[in-house]
Tab-separated table of C-alpha atoms in Angstrom:
chain	number	residue	atom	x	y	z
A	231	MET	CA	76.046	14.609	11.569
A	232	ASN	CA	75.089	11.519	9.540
A	233	ARG	CA	74.098	9.782	12.766
A	234	LEU	CA	71.647	12.585	13.607
A	235	LYS	CA	70.107	12.334	10.118
A	236	TRP	CA	69.561	8.585	10.557
A	237	ILE	CA	68.014	9.128	13.981
A	238	ALA	CA	65.634	11.800	12.591
A	239	ALA	CA	64.654	9.557	9.677
A	240	GLY	CA	63.943	6.700	12.100
A	241	ILE	CA	61.736	8.903	14.256
A	242	ILE	CA	59.711	9.998	11.182
A	243	ILE	CA	59.235	6.371	10.086
A	244	VAL	CA	58.039	5.361	13.559
A	245	LEU	CA	55.579	8.291	13.653
A	246	LEU	CA	54.163	7.304	10.242
A	247	LEU	CA	53.694	3.698	11.360
A	248	VAL	CA	51.890	4.806	14.542
A	249	MET	CA	49.558	7.141	12.565
A	250	ASN	CA	48.784	4.358	10.085
A	251	LEU	CA	47.876	1.978	12.919
A	252	LEU	CA	45.632	4.589	14.547
A	253	ILE	CA	43.788	5.250	11.256
A	254	PHE	CA	43.352	1.503	10.620
A	255	ASP	CA	42.013	0.929	14.145
A	256	LYS	CA	39.570	3.823	13.760
A	257	LYS	CA	38.204	2.451	10.485
A	258	GLU	CA	37.898	-1.030	11.971
A	259	SER	CA	36.092	0.370	15.024
A	260	THR	CA	33.707	2.350	12.826
A	261	ALA	CA	32.919	-0.753	10.799
A	262	ILE	CA	32.026	-2.597	13.995
A	263	GLU	CA	29.866	0.235	15.366
A	264	ALA	CA	28.176	0.981	12.030
A	265	PRO	CA	27.720	-2.197	9.963
A	266	ARG	CA	26.932	-1.893	6.271
A	267	LEU	CA	23.408	-3.176	5.614
A	268	GLU	CA	21.744	-4.094	2.350
A	269	THR	CA	18.460	-2.229	1.890
A	270	THR	CA	15.553	-2.060	-0.515
A	271	LEU	CA	12.602	0.292	-1.041
A	272	SER	CA	8.999	-0.517	-0.229
A	273	LYS	CA	6.974	-0.541	-3.445
A	274	GLU	CA	3.347	-0.107	-4.441
A	275	ARG	CA	1.815	-3.043	-6.322
A	276	ASP	CA	-1.430	-4.906	-6.915
A	277	PHE	CA	-2.010	-8.360	-5.516
A	278	SER	CA	-4.434	-10.407	-7.592
A	279	LYS	CA	-5.411	-13.965	-8.460
A	280	LYS	CA	-6.881	-15.188	-11.758
A	281	HIS	CA	-9.854	-17.570	-12.003
A	282	GLU	CA	-11.232	-19.222	-15.147
A	283	VAL	CA	-14.786	-20.416	-15.883
A	284	ILE	CA	-16.548	-21.561	-19.063
A	285	GLY	CA	-19.431	-19.410	-20.275
A	286	ILE	CA	-22.120	-19.936	-22.905
A	287	ALA	CA	-22.994	-17.139	-25.367
A	288	PHE	CA	-26.492	-15.608	-25.440
A	289	SER	CA	-27.943	-12.652	-27.299
A	290	LYS	CA	-29.329	-10.157	-24.782
A	291	ASN	CA	-29.330	-6.429	-24.195
A	292	THR	CA	-31.089	-6.057	-20.831
A	293	PHE	CA	-29.114	-5.444	-17.615
A	294	ASP	CA	-30.704	-5.808	-14.177
A	295	ILE	CA	-28.789	-4.075	-11.363
A	296	TYR	CA	-29.403	-5.762	-8.000
A	297	ARG	CA	-28.600	-4.636	-4.477
A	298	ASN	CA	-25.135	-5.703	-3.253
A	299	ASP	CA	-25.243	-5.991	0.549
A	300	SER	CA	-21.484	-6.723	0.694
A	301	LEU	CA	-20.826	-3.053	-0.159
A	302	GLY	CA	-22.996	-1.769	2.689
A	303	SER	CA	-26.353	-0.022	2.548
A	304	ILE	CA	-27.601	1.902	-0.482
A	305	LYS	CA	-27.005	5.618	-0.064
A	306	GLU	CA	-28.368	7.030	-3.339
A	307	ILE	CA	-29.711	5.920	-6.723
A	308	MET	CA	-28.112	8.324	-9.188
A	309	VAL	CA	-30.369	7.820	-12.262
A	310	ASN	CA	-34.035	8.021	-13.199
A	311	PRO	CA	-36.182	6.145	-15.744
A	312	GLY	CA	-35.461	7.336	-19.271
A	313	ASP	CA	-31.913	8.540	-18.494
A	314	THR	CA	-29.213	7.737	-21.058
A	315	VAL	CA	-26.158	6.239	-19.373
A	316	SER	CA	-22.610	5.491	-20.497
A	317	SER	CA	-20.519	2.438	-19.689
A	318	GLY	CA	-18.773	3.041	-16.356
A	319	GLN	CA	-21.215	5.741	-15.222
A	320	THR	CA	-22.136	5.565	-11.514
A	321	LEU	CA	-25.670	4.241	-11.010
A	322	VAL	CA	-25.905	3.475	-7.276
A	323	THR	CA	-23.751	4.602	-4.336
A	324	TYR	CA	-23.333	2.806	-1.007
A	325	GLU	CA	-22.259	3.800	2.492
A	326	ASN	CA	-20.231	1.683	4.950
A	327	ASN	CA	-20.224	2.675	8.635
A	328	GLU	CA	-17.231	0.448	9.529
A	329	ILE	CA	-14.964	2.107	6.945
A	330	GLU	CA	-16.134	5.577	7.996
A	331	LYS	CA	-15.429	4.763	11.680
A	332	GLU	CA	-11.905	3.509	10.875
A	333	LEU	CA	-11.308	6.599	8.746
A	334	ARG	CA	-12.226	8.897	11.652
A	335	THR	CA	-9.833	6.985	13.952
A	336	LEU	CA	-6.931	7.284	11.490
A	337	LYS	CA	-7.562	11.008	11.037
A	338	ARG	CA	-7.390	11.519	14.821
A	339	GLU	CA	-4.105	9.567	14.972
A	340	LYS	CA	-2.683	11.635	12.106
A	341	GLU	CA	-3.713	14.855	13.828
A	342	ALA	CA	-1.872	13.739	16.989
A	343	ALA	CA	1.254	12.888	14.943
A	344	ASP	CA	1.103	16.316	13.265
A	345	VAL	CA	0.850	18.004	16.674
A	346	ARG	CA	3.972	16.130	17.837
A	347	ALA	CA	5.817	17.084	14.652
A	348	ASP	CA	4.908	20.764	15.158
A	349	HIS	CA	5.986	20.585	18.817
A	350	TYR	CA	9.428	19.222	17.958
A	351	SER	CA	9.735	21.685	15.080
A	352	SER	CA	9.251	24.518	17.597
A	353	GLN	CA	11.882	22.950	19.868
A	354	ILE	CA	14.313	22.746	16.942
A	355	SER	CA	13.859	26.467	16.270
A	356	GLU	CA	14.384	27.213	19.963
A	357	TRP	CA	17.596	25.135	20.267
A	358	GLU	CA	18.969	26.511	16.961
A	359	SER	CA	18.317	30.056	18.183
A	360	GLU	CA	20.098	29.397	21.482
A	361	LEU	CA	23.058	27.790	19.727
A	362	SER	CA	23.379	30.698	17.290
A	363	SER	CA	23.623	33.121	20.216
A	364	PHE	CA	25.912	30.873	22.250
A	365	ASP	CA	29.037	32.623	23.534
A	366	ASP	CA	31.922	30.157	23.672
A	367	GLU	CA	33.919	32.465	25.943
A	368	LYS	CA	31.172	33.205	28.499
A	369	ASP	CA	29.082	30.011	28.397
A	370	SER	CA	30.294	26.577	29.413
A	371	ALA	CA	31.177	23.872	26.892
A	372	GLU	CA	28.921	21.421	28.735
A	373	ALA	CA	25.923	23.706	28.179
A	374	LYS	CA	26.666	23.809	24.448
A	375	VAL	CA	26.916	20.003	24.256
A	376	SER	CA	23.603	19.718	26.101
A	377	LEU	CA	21.935	22.098	23.636
A	378	GLN	CA	23.330	20.146	20.680
A	379	GLU	CA	22.021	16.868	22.142
A	380	GLN	CA	18.576	18.400	22.704
A	381	LEU	CA	18.572	19.706	19.127
A	382	SER	CA	19.565	16.306	17.704
A	383	ASN	CA	16.857	14.533	19.700
A	384	ALA	CA	14.213	17.063	18.616
A	385	GLU	CA	15.212	16.585	14.960
A	386	LEU	CA	14.925	12.807	15.320
A	387	GLN	CA	11.542	12.972	17.061
A	388	GLU	CA	10.243	15.396	14.424
A	389	GLU	CA	11.278	13.046	11.612
A	390	LEU	CA	9.685	10.035	13.332
A	391	ALA	CA	6.441	11.962	13.861
A	392	GLU	CA	6.438	13.129	10.226
A	393	ASN	CA	7.057	9.547	9.105
A	394	GLU	CA	4.083	8.333	11.173
A	395	SER	CA	1.917	11.117	9.760
A	396	SER	CA	2.943	10.195	6.214
A	397	VAL	CA	2.096	6.511	6.768
A	398	LEU	CA	-1.282	7.465	8.227
A	399	SER	CA	-1.938	9.779	5.265
A	400	GLY	CA	-1.472	6.827	2.914
A	401	GLU	CA	-3.838	4.662	4.960
A	402	ILE	CA	-6.420	7.484	5.054
A	403	SER	CA	-6.149	7.887	1.280
A	404	ASP	CA	-6.707	4.146	0.797
A	405	LEU	CA	-9.848	4.209	2.941
A	406	GLU	CA	-11.164	7.274	1.117
A	407	ASP	CA	-10.600	5.427	-2.172
A	408	ARG	CA	-12.537	2.472	-0.758
A	409	LEU	CA	-15.406	4.788	0.138
A	410	ASP	CA	-15.352	6.219	-3.382
A	411	ALA	CA	-15.412	2.662	-4.766
A	412	LEU	CA	-18.614	1.843	-2.862
A	413	SER	CA	-20.703	2.213	-5.991
A	414	VAL	CA	-22.178	0.243	-8.879
A	415	LYS	CA	-21.401	1.445	-12.378
A	416	SER	CA	-23.241	0.897	-15.624
A	417	PRO	CA	-21.959	-2.221	-17.442
A	418	ALA	CA	-22.690	-0.721	-20.865
A	419	ASP	CA	-24.075	2.221	-22.811
A	420	GLY	CA	-27.858	2.237	-22.699
A	421	VAL	CA	-31.090	3.703	-21.334
A	422	VAL	CA	-32.568	3.261	-17.859
A	423	SER	CA	-35.873	1.468	-18.417
A	424	GLU	CA	-37.093	1.317	-14.795
A	425	VAL	CA	-36.043	2.131	-11.241
A	426	ASN	CA	-37.590	-0.045	-8.521
A	427	GLY	CA	-35.544	1.216	-5.589
A	428	ILE	CA	-34.861	-1.060	-2.610
A	429	GLN	CA	-37.304	-3.941	-2.937
A	430	ASP	CA	-36.870	-7.630	-2.173
A	431	GLN	CA	-36.494	-9.970	-5.161
A	432	LYS	CA	-36.480	-7.070	-7.620
A	433	PRO	CA	-33.561	-5.316	-9.310
A	434	VAL	CA	-32.767	-1.816	-8.074
A	435	LEU	CA	-32.893	-0.648	-11.694
A	436	THR	CA	-32.850	-2.003	-15.242
A	437	ILE	CA	-30.856	-0.779	-18.238
A	438	ILE	CA	-31.521	-1.552	-21.893
A	439	GLY	CA	-28.013	-1.760	-23.332
A	440	GLN	CA	-26.471	-1.675	-26.792
A	441	GLY	CA	-24.374	-4.853	-26.514
A	442	ASN	CA	-25.059	-7.825	-28.803
A	443	PHE	CA	-23.920	-10.884	-26.839
A	444	GLU	CA	-23.344	-11.925	-23.285
A	445	LEU	CA	-21.847	-15.004	-21.642
A	446	LYS	CA	-23.435	-16.927	-18.796
A	447	ALA	CA	-21.424	-19.198	-16.507
A	448	SER	CA	-22.125	-21.152	-13.347
A	449	VAL	CA	-19.717	-20.156	-10.557
A	450	LYS	CA	-19.212	-21.265	-6.979
A	451	GLN	CA	-20.036	-19.147	-3.973
A	452	GLU	CA	-16.340	-18.301	-3.403
A	453	MET	CA	-16.077	-16.530	-6.769
A	454	ALA	CA	-19.471	-14.871	-6.397
A	455	GLY	CA	-18.171	-13.275	-3.226
A	456	PHE	CA	-15.588	-11.081	-4.987
A	457	VAL	CA	-17.069	-10.509	-8.459
A	458	LYS	CA	-19.427	-7.543	-8.790
A	459	THR	CA	-21.339	-5.668	-11.451
A	460	GLY	CA	-19.085	-3.468	-13.575
A	461	ASP	CA	-15.908	-5.544	-13.123
A	462	SER	CA	-13.735	-5.975	-16.235
A	463	VAL	CA	-12.873	-9.510	-17.383
A	464	GLN	CA	-11.081	-11.112	-20.316
A	465	ILE	CA	-12.614	-13.624	-22.709
A	466	GLU	CA	-10.885	-16.369	-24.691
A	467	SER	CA	-12.804	-17.936	-27.562
A	468	PRO	CA	-11.580	-20.734	-29.882
A	469	ASN	CA	-12.794	-18.621	-32.814
A	470	GLN	CA	-10.788	-15.527	-31.821
A	471	LYS	CA	-7.032	-15.040	-32.136
A	472	LYS	CA	-6.820	-12.471	-29.323
A	473	LYS	CA	-8.513	-12.039	-25.982
A	474	LEU	CA	-11.693	-9.996	-25.875
A	475	ASN	CA	-12.846	-7.575	-23.197
A	476	GLY	CA	-15.945	-8.154	-21.131
A	477	THR	CA	-17.869	-6.512	-18.296
A	478	VAL	CA	-19.684	-8.280	-15.475
A	479	GLN	CA	-23.423	-7.525	-15.552
A	480	THR	CA	-24.821	-9.633	-12.714
A	481	VAL	CA	-23.914	-12.390	-10.249
A	482	LEU	CA	-27.169	-14.018	-9.099
A	483	PRO	CA	-28.060	-17.141	-7.107
A	484	SER	CA	-29.064	-20.070	-9.304
A	485	GLU	CA	-31.599	-22.780	-8.639
A	486	GLU	CA	-28.830	-25.196	-7.681
A	487	ASP	CA	-27.541	-25.001	-4.126
A	488	GLN	CA	-24.448	-22.854	-3.468
A	489	THR	CA	-23.958	-21.867	-7.123
A	490	PHE	CA	-24.431	-18.537	-8.872
A	491	THR	CA	-24.959	-17.439	-12.461
A	492	LEU	CA	-22.301	-15.016	-13.719
A	493	THR	CA	-23.390	-12.873	-16.678
A	494	VAL	CA	-20.725	-11.066	-18.718
A	495	LEU	CA	-21.279	-8.584	-21.542
A	496	VAL	CA	-18.899	-9.015	-24.516
A	497	GLU	CA	-17.589	-5.514	-25.228
A	498	ASP	CA	-15.501	-6.104	-28.382
A	499	GLU	CA	-16.897	-6.680	-31.853
A	500	ALA	CA	-16.633	-10.352	-32.815
A	501	ALA	CA	-18.512	-13.076	-34.655
A	502	TRP	CA	-20.567	-14.992	-32.093
A	503	VAL	CA	-23.075	-17.827	-32.384
A	504	GLU	CA	-25.599	-18.345	-29.634
A	505	GLY	CA	-24.688	-21.412	-27.614
A	506	GLN	CA	-20.965	-21.343	-28.344
A	507	THR	CA	-18.615	-21.553	-25.359
A	508	ALA	CA	-15.785	-19.287	-24.284
A	509	LYS	CA	-13.418	-19.018	-21.335
A	510	ILE	CA	-14.043	-16.138	-18.918
A	511	ILE	CA	-10.924	-14.991	-17.020
A	512	VAL	CA	-11.761	-13.191	-13.781
A	513	SER	CA	-9.119	-11.360	-11.762
A	514	GLU	CA	-9.708	-11.428	-8.009
A	515	LYS	CA	-8.428	-8.165	-6.545
A	516	LEU	CA	-6.721	-9.219	-3.343
A	517	ALA	CA	-5.182	-5.785	-2.734
A	518	GLU	CA	-4.768	-2.713	-4.960
A	519	LYS	CA	-1.887	-0.234	-4.717
A	520	ALA	CA	-0.644	-2.104	-1.677
A	521	ILE	CA	2.698	-1.351	-0.033
A	522	SER	CA	4.965	-4.391	-0.334
A	523	VAL	CA	8.482	-5.466	0.597
A	524	PRO	CA	10.469	-8.660	0.018
A	525	LYS	CA	9.500	-11.358	2.482
A	526	LYS	CA	13.116	-11.526	3.688
A	527	ALA	CA	12.821	-7.919	4.948
A	528	VAL	CA	10.242	-8.892	7.604
A	529	LEU	CA	11.493	-9.873	11.050
A	530	LYS	CA	9.407	-11.982	13.459
A	531	ASP	CA	9.904	-11.429	17.185
A	532	ASP	CA	7.668	-12.422	20.138
A	533	GLY	CA	4.701	-13.092	17.886
A	534	ASN	CA	4.958	-9.669	16.205
A	535	LYS	CA	6.376	-8.662	12.829
A	536	TYR	CA	8.829	-5.835	12.236
A	537	VAL	CA	10.926	-4.185	9.569
A	538	LEU	CA	14.121	-2.251	10.198
A	539	ILE	CA	14.259	1.258	8.740
A	540	ILE	CA	17.153	3.715	8.639
A	541	VAL	CA	16.655	7.289	9.825
A	542	LYS	CA	19.662	9.626	9.873
A	543	ASP	CA	22.109	6.711	9.615
A	544	LYS	CA	20.523	4.981	12.597
A	545	LEU	CA	18.503	1.783	12.732
A	546	TYR	CA	14.925	1.709	14.032
A	547	LYS	CA	12.559	-1.232	14.466
A	548	MET	CA	9.077	-0.543	13.049
A	549	LYS	CA	6.159	-2.809	13.935
A	550	VAL	CA	4.133	-3.697	10.848
A	551	GLU	CA	0.950	-5.523	9.981
A	552	THR	CA	1.402	-7.906	7.061
A	553	GLY	CA	-1.124	-9.334	4.646
A	554	ILE	CA	-0.902	-11.234	1.386
A	555	GLU	CA	2.255	-13.097	0.349
A	556	GLN	CA	3.002	-13.701	-3.346
A	557	ILE	CA	6.170	-14.620	-5.294
A	558	GLY	CA	8.541	-13.641	-2.503
A	559	LEU	CA	6.756	-10.376	-1.662
A	560	VAL	CA	4.565	-9.552	1.319
A	561	GLN	CA	1.902	-6.884	1.674
A	562	ILE	CA	2.431	-4.318	4.447
A	563	LYS	CA	-1.023	-3.249	5.604
A	564	LYS	CA	0.179	-0.850	8.308
A	565	GLY	CA	3.503	0.635	9.377
A	566	LEU	CA	5.241	1.646	6.116
A	567	LYS	CA	4.826	4.084	3.259
A	568	LYS	CA	5.873	3.881	-0.392
A	569	ASP	CA	9.592	4.143	-1.287
A	570	GLN	CA	10.815	3.762	2.305
A	571	ALA	CA	14.205	2.086	2.778
A	572	VAL	CA	14.052	-1.187	4.708
A	573	VAL	CA	16.831	-3.589	5.665
A	574	LEU	CA	17.045	-6.933	3.880
A	575	ASN	CA	17.722	-10.038	5.966
A	576	PRO	CA	17.329	-8.184	9.305
A	577	SER	CA	18.829	-9.731	12.421
A	578	PRO	CA	17.188	-9.738	15.873
A	579	VAL	CA	20.545	-8.702	17.359
A	580	PHE	CA	20.160	-5.197	15.893
A	581	VAL	CA	18.747	-2.599	18.296
A	582	SER	CA	16.901	0.676	17.698
A	583	GLY	CA	19.234	3.657	17.580
A	584	GLN	CA	22.221	1.600	16.429
A	585	PRO	CA	24.422	3.456	13.886
A	586	VAL	CA	24.454	1.781	10.448
A	587	ILE	CA	25.598	2.452	6.896
A	588	LYS	CA	23.603	1.650	3.752
A	589	LYS	CA	25.389	-0.507	1.197
């Protein structure tokens, strides 16, 4: 009897060891098939660069608003002589055919992505309906597996199409914001003294403002290319403990070759003496509300750039267009949306559709 007990105990021990080995092998196999990857989220941020120039203080209250061909062609002058205007009020609007053409293209691409998403959504409903009415006794198991595979593929394709549509929506919104920004705003409170319209060598309109002092500085052509009327700047003066706020009035060619005169209105109350100098700090807007990821999340392959995203615990390679690089971050101009998970330190050995696990 004791011998039978020992034999039974031995059999139980052997069975436990075999089950433990099977479980361990399964976990190890899963780890190989689905590696754990470190991810991060794409974020929205501004890319900018600061420039400093020295300006000289002058007392002046007149603001001439000139045509800015870099914005496009003038669409409408929004004010008339004698109108009272507020600082920041839109004075002139522009139109840009290139931006409008790109916007139409993106809207067509988004419409196509939405059509695909709707198509796969209909397929999902169809496969779910068939599976719900599936009779395990009458219908074959292979048919059920086929339906489940079709359903899974339709769900994946729907999510990819929705992701593309979402990315395109963000790009469309950015272009619409750029169209809205094609305008010149009043640099200060004041009264419109004259409107000349579109004439060579003459300002489009003139405003008599309420400001007391302005700063004039000589700037190079590179800075004149990105500074425009209505831009906000900061001012540092040796006589002031804190930085003051200023608004760009004009950027006009000077008599010297390849230089321009930058005129800035001092917005804050302060004690100024005509002729005193102050530092004008101009922020060059390289990209606003741009999607960005760490540089180490971008993969280069065959001359193209990619990021790896995770959809339903599977890895997918997304082609992206990059832009500005600053302090370890890179701008993603096309291919990603805000708060999308991307893989850090991606490897070219990974393939689309590969199962993965987020760390």
